[in-house]
Structure formats: structure tokens, C-alpha cells
Amino acid sequence: MPLSSLRRSALADRVISELRRQITTGEWPVGSRIPTEPELVERLGVARNTVREAVRALAHNGLLDIRQGSGTYVVATSELAGVMHRRFADADPKHIAELRSTLESSAARLAADRRTERDLRQLDATLARRERAWESKDAESFIAADAALHQAVVATSHNDVLTALYADLGAVLREFLRLDVGTELRPEAYMDHTRLVEAIRARDPDRA
């Protein structure tokens, strides 16, 4: 059934669902700019007002950020992630660091116990991406790649609640990392994560 054949309220809900799907599946990753309003109108076959209503709804829920003159950007992968970002935007960086350490240490122990061969392939790929990003000297690329590796480690815990919670805190943790790394990658700030991946591979929870 064409989207345009639905009642206006139902139509807006369908458009919201479709835009949310693009975000939650990673087709539009956090930090990316979504297609322009005219592009969305053409893709979805709906009126401009319907697209605008859907984008505003997702912005209100914290998934999108509408920046005048620049475009609309993905800032969170779920409504809860958006709430987390707003709630902890001004938190003490030390407390964010302590939270990150607590979650990641627990996840690393579980990952070493539960990892699969598929998990190891994913970890190897994200580790290689992180190293390439560092070599590129692009701070934003490195932050994204580092966050992806940490998320992959947490996912390897095979604890769905921990993985979802960590993902919902993703924007908060990336902001902390952005402050920690700064705009320039300094050699003394580099932390090699090869030993972490190797500890998980060796099924050594304490070392991980």
C-alpha cells in the first residue's frame, strides 16, 4: 500500500517508523547527516509537511538534531539514548570515566568467557579500523572507530541488557572521549587495544 494512501496521522507514524528504522539499523549512523527534506519526500512519496512532522517528532525524542543552515543529524540510536544524552550532557567527566570503566571491565570479562569465532572476526575488523583511523590523524574518525571497538567488546559479552545499555550511553561516552582525545591526535595519548582483543581470544577474563 502506498504511504500516500494512508490517513495523515497514520501516514506520519509510518514515516516516523521508517526514519527510525534507518537510524536503529545503522543505515544512518550517529553523527551522519540524513537526506534533505526534498530527498525524503521523493524517496517516501509523501508530502513535505508529513516529512517535516516526522523529522520534528524524532528530533523531539532526541534521535535527530536539526541544525539550521547545516542539515539534520543523527545524535542517538533510540529514544532512551536521546534521554541519556540530555540527562548526562553536563555530568562530571570523572564520573563518566568511572561508569565507562565499570561497564567495560565487566563486559570484557564476560566477553573472554563467551566469545565465538564470529565475535573474534568482528573484533579483529574493528581493531584494524581503529588503527587505520589513528594513522589517518583524523580525530573524529578515530573517536568513531574507538567507540565501535568498545561497542563490539561489549556485544561479545552476549548480555543483551548490558549491550543495549552501553549503546544507549553511546553519545555520552563519545562526548567524553571527544573531550579526552581533543581535536589533535597526540602520540602520547595512544592506547593500544591489541592486548585486550588477544586476552578475549585467549579466554582470559582477568587479563581482559
Short mmCIF file of C-alpha atoms in Angstrom, two decimals:
data_model
loop_
_atom_site.label_atom_id
_atom_site.label_comp_id
_atom_site.label_asym_id
_atom_site.label_seq_id
_atom_site.Cartn_x
_atom_site.Cartn_y
_atom_site.Cartn_z
CA MET A 1 0.00 0.00 0.00
CA PRO A 2 1.49 3.40 -0.96
CA LEU A 3 2.29 5.58 2.01
CA SER A 4 0.26 8.43 0.49
CA SER A 5 -2.96 6.38 0.68
CA LEU A 6 -2.98 6.32 4.48
CA ARG A 7 -4.69 8.83 6.76
CA ARG A 8 -2.46 11.75 7.68
CA SER A 9 -1.83 10.68 11.30
CA ALA A 10 -1.16 7.08 10.32
CA LEU A 11 0.98 8.30 7.44
CA ALA A 12 3.15 10.39 9.76
CA ASP A 13 3.54 7.37 12.08
CA ARG A 14 4.68 5.24 9.14
CA VAL A 15 7.23 7.84 8.09
CA ILE A 16 8.49 8.13 11.69
CA SER A 17 8.85 4.33 11.81
CA GLU A 18 10.77 4.27 8.54
CA LEU A 19 13.15 7.04 9.60
CA ARG A 20 13.66 5.36 12.98
CA ARG A 21 14.46 2.08 11.20
CA GLN A 22 17.17 3.80 9.15
CA ILE A 23 18.69 5.06 12.42
CA THR A 24 18.42 1.95 14.58
CA THR A 25 19.80 -0.36 11.88
CA GLY A 26 22.83 1.88 11.41
CA GLU A 27 22.00 2.83 7.83
CA TRP A 28 22.18 6.38 9.14
CA PRO A 29 24.90 6.14 11.82
CA VAL A 30 25.26 8.51 14.74
CA GLY A 31 26.93 11.71 13.56
CA SER A 32 25.75 11.40 9.98
CA ARG A 33 23.53 13.89 8.19
CA ILE A 34 20.26 12.43 6.96
CA PRO A 35 18.93 13.10 3.43
CA THR A 36 17.43 16.52 2.83
CA GLU A 37 13.71 17.15 3.10
CA PRO A 38 13.17 17.12 -0.70
CA GLU A 39 15.12 13.84 -0.95
CA LEU A 40 12.96 12.24 1.74
CA VAL A 41 9.80 13.48 0.06
CA GLU A 42 10.90 11.83 -3.18
CA ARG A 43 12.02 8.58 -1.53
CA LEU A 44 8.88 8.12 0.58
CA GLY A 45 6.35 9.56 -1.82
CA VAL A 46 4.68 11.74 0.80
CA ALA A 47 4.06 15.44 1.27
CA ARG A 48 6.73 17.78 2.58
CA ASN A 49 4.63 18.56 5.67
CA THR A 50 4.48 14.88 6.58
CA VAL A 51 8.26 14.51 6.34
CA ARG A 52 8.74 17.69 8.36
CA GLU A 53 6.36 16.42 11.05
CA ALA A 54 8.20 13.09 11.29
CA VAL A 55 11.64 14.72 11.49
CA ARG A 56 10.47 17.11 14.19
CA ALA A 57 8.99 14.22 16.19
CA LEU A 58 12.29 12.32 16.10
CA ALA A 59 14.17 15.50 17.00
CA HIS A 60 11.84 15.99 19.97
CA ASN A 61 12.56 12.41 21.06
CA GLY A 62 16.30 13.03 20.91
CA LEU A 63 17.27 10.93 17.88
CA LEU A 64 17.82 13.82 15.47
CA ASP A 65 19.32 17.29 15.77
CA ILE A 66 18.01 19.92 13.34
CA ARG A 67 20.79 22.44 12.65
CA GLN A 68 19.65 25.48 10.73
CA GLY A 69 21.74 26.05 7.63
CA SER A 70 23.58 22.76 8.03
CA GLY A 71 21.04 19.93 7.93
CA THR A 72 19.61 17.30 10.24
CA TYR A 73 21.97 14.91 12.02
CA VAL A 74 21.61 11.60 13.87
CA VAL A 75 22.58 12.05 17.53
CA ALA A 76 21.20 8.86 19.14
CA THR A 77 20.04 5.39 18.13
CA SER A 78 16.98 5.24 20.38
CA GLU A 79 14.69 7.46 22.41
CA LEU A 80 16.41 6.26 25.58
CA ALA A 81 19.79 7.15 24.10
CA GLY A 82 18.49 10.64 23.42
CA VAL A 83 17.26 10.93 27.02
CA MET A 84 20.63 9.67 28.31
CA HIS A 85 22.47 12.22 26.21
CA ARG A 86 20.38 15.11 27.52
CA ARG A 87 20.40 13.84 31.10
CA PHE A 88 24.17 13.42 31.36
CA ALA A 89 25.39 16.11 28.96
CA ASP A 90 26.75 18.16 31.86
CA ALA A 91 27.92 15.27 34.04
CA ASP A 92 31.34 15.34 35.68
CA PRO A 93 33.77 13.77 33.15
CA LYS A 94 35.39 11.85 36.02
CA HIS A 95 32.06 10.17 36.77
CA ILE A 96 31.57 9.29 33.09
CA ALA A 97 35.07 7.77 33.07
CA GLU A 98 34.25 5.70 36.15
CA LEU A 99 30.98 4.49 34.62
CA ARG A 100 32.72 3.57 31.39
CA SER A 101 35.42 1.66 33.25
CA THR A 102 32.85 -0.25 35.32
CA LEU A 103 30.74 -1.31 32.35
CA GLU A 104 33.64 -2.14 30.06
CA SER A 105 35.59 -4.14 32.64
CA SER A 106 32.56 -6.33 33.34
CA ALA A 107 31.86 -6.71 29.63
CA ALA A 108 35.48 -7.67 28.88
CA ARG A 109 35.40 -10.44 31.50
CA LEU A 110 32.17 -11.83 30.07
CA ALA A 111 33.49 -11.49 26.51
CA ALA A 112 36.55 -13.61 27.33
CA ASP A 113 34.26 -16.36 28.64
CA ARG A 114 31.64 -16.24 25.89
CA ARG A 115 33.34 -15.12 22.69
CA THR A 116 32.74 -17.01 19.47
CA GLU A 117 34.82 -17.22 16.30
CA ARG A 118 32.41 -14.78 14.70
CA ASP A 119 32.95 -12.36 17.58
CA LEU A 120 36.72 -12.58 17.09
CA ARG A 121 36.40 -11.73 13.40
CA GLN A 122 34.33 -8.68 14.32
CA LEU A 123 36.82 -7.62 16.98
CA ASP A 124 39.75 -8.04 14.58
CA ALA A 125 37.96 -5.94 11.94
CA THR A 126 37.06 -3.13 14.33
CA LEU A 127 40.55 -3.16 15.85
CA ALA A 128 42.08 -2.79 12.37
CA ARG A 129 39.66 0.04 11.60
CA ARG A 130 40.69 1.78 14.83
CA GLU A 131 44.39 1.53 13.95
CA ARG A 132 43.76 2.88 10.44
CA ALA A 133 41.79 5.78 11.90
CA TRP A 134 44.68 6.61 14.24
CA GLU A 135 47.14 6.56 11.37
CA SER A 136 44.88 8.91 9.38
CA LYS A 137 45.34 11.53 12.14
CA ASP A 138 41.64 12.39 11.89
CA ALA A 139 40.36 12.78 15.46
CA GLU A 140 36.67 12.33 14.62
CA SER A 141 37.35 9.17 12.62
CA PHE A 142 39.40 7.78 15.48
CA ILE A 143 36.69 8.57 18.04
CA ALA A 144 34.10 6.76 15.91
CA ALA A 145 36.40 3.76 15.36
CA ASP A 146 37.39 3.54 19.02
CA ALA A 147 33.73 3.68 20.08
CA ALA A 148 32.91 0.92 17.58
CA LEU A 149 35.60 -1.35 19.03
CA HIS A 150 34.39 -0.81 22.59
CA GLN A 151 30.81 -1.50 21.49
CA ALA A 152 32.00 -4.70 19.79
CA VAL A 153 33.70 -5.83 23.02
CA VAL A 154 30.51 -5.19 24.98
CA ALA A 155 28.44 -7.04 22.36
CA THR A 156 30.81 -10.01 22.72
CA SER A 157 29.61 -10.32 26.33
CA HIS A 158 26.37 -11.72 24.86
CA ASN A 159 24.48 -9.89 27.60
CA ASP A 160 21.66 -8.15 25.72
CA VAL A 161 20.81 -5.79 28.58
CA LEU A 162 24.41 -4.67 29.05
CA THR A 163 24.86 -4.25 25.30
CA ALA A 164 21.67 -2.18 24.94
CA LEU A 165 22.52 -0.01 27.95
CA TYR A 166 26.02 0.64 26.64
CA ALA A 167 24.63 1.53 23.21
CA ASP A 168 22.13 3.93 24.78
CA LEU A 169 25.01 5.62 26.61
CA GLY A 170 27.00 5.80 23.38
CA ALA A 171 26.54 9.52 22.73
CA VAL A 172 27.52 10.37 26.31
CA LEU A 173 30.64 8.18 26.11
CA ARG A 174 31.64 9.62 22.73
CA GLU A 175 31.38 13.15 24.11
CA PHE A 176 33.67 12.12 26.98
CA LEU A 177 36.12 10.57 24.53
CA ARG A 178 35.99 13.69 22.37
CA LEU A 179 36.99 15.79 25.38
CA ASP A 180 39.71 13.30 26.31
CA VAL A 181 41.20 13.00 22.81
CA GLY A 182 40.78 16.63 21.76
CA THR A 183 40.98 17.85 18.19
CA GLU A 184 44.51 16.56 17.59
CA LEU A 185 45.77 13.01 17.96
CA ARG A 186 48.86 13.02 20.15
CA PRO A 187 51.26 10.01 20.18
CA GLU A 188 51.45 10.00 23.99
CA ALA A 189 47.65 9.61 24.18
CA TYR A 190 47.51 6.41 22.12
CA MET A 191 46.40 3.29 23.98
CA ASP A 192 46.97 0.01 22.16
CA HIS A 193 43.93 -2.28 22.39
CA THR A 194 45.60 -5.31 20.79
CA ARG A 195 46.23 -6.89 24.20
CA LEU A 196 42.54 -6.57 25.06
CA VAL A 197 41.47 -8.43 21.93
CA GLU A 198 44.17 -11.07 22.45
CA ALA A 199 43.04 -11.63 26.06
CA ILE A 200 39.49 -12.21 24.83
CA ARG A 201 40.81 -14.56 22.15
CA ALA A 202 42.77 -16.49 24.82
CA ARG A 203 39.65 -16.74 27.04
CA ASP A 204 41.49 -14.98 29.87
CA PRO A 205 38.87 -12.94 31.82
CA ASP A 206 41.32 -11.48 34.36
CA ARG A 207 43.72 -10.20 31.70
CA ALA A 208 40.84 -8.89 29.61
#
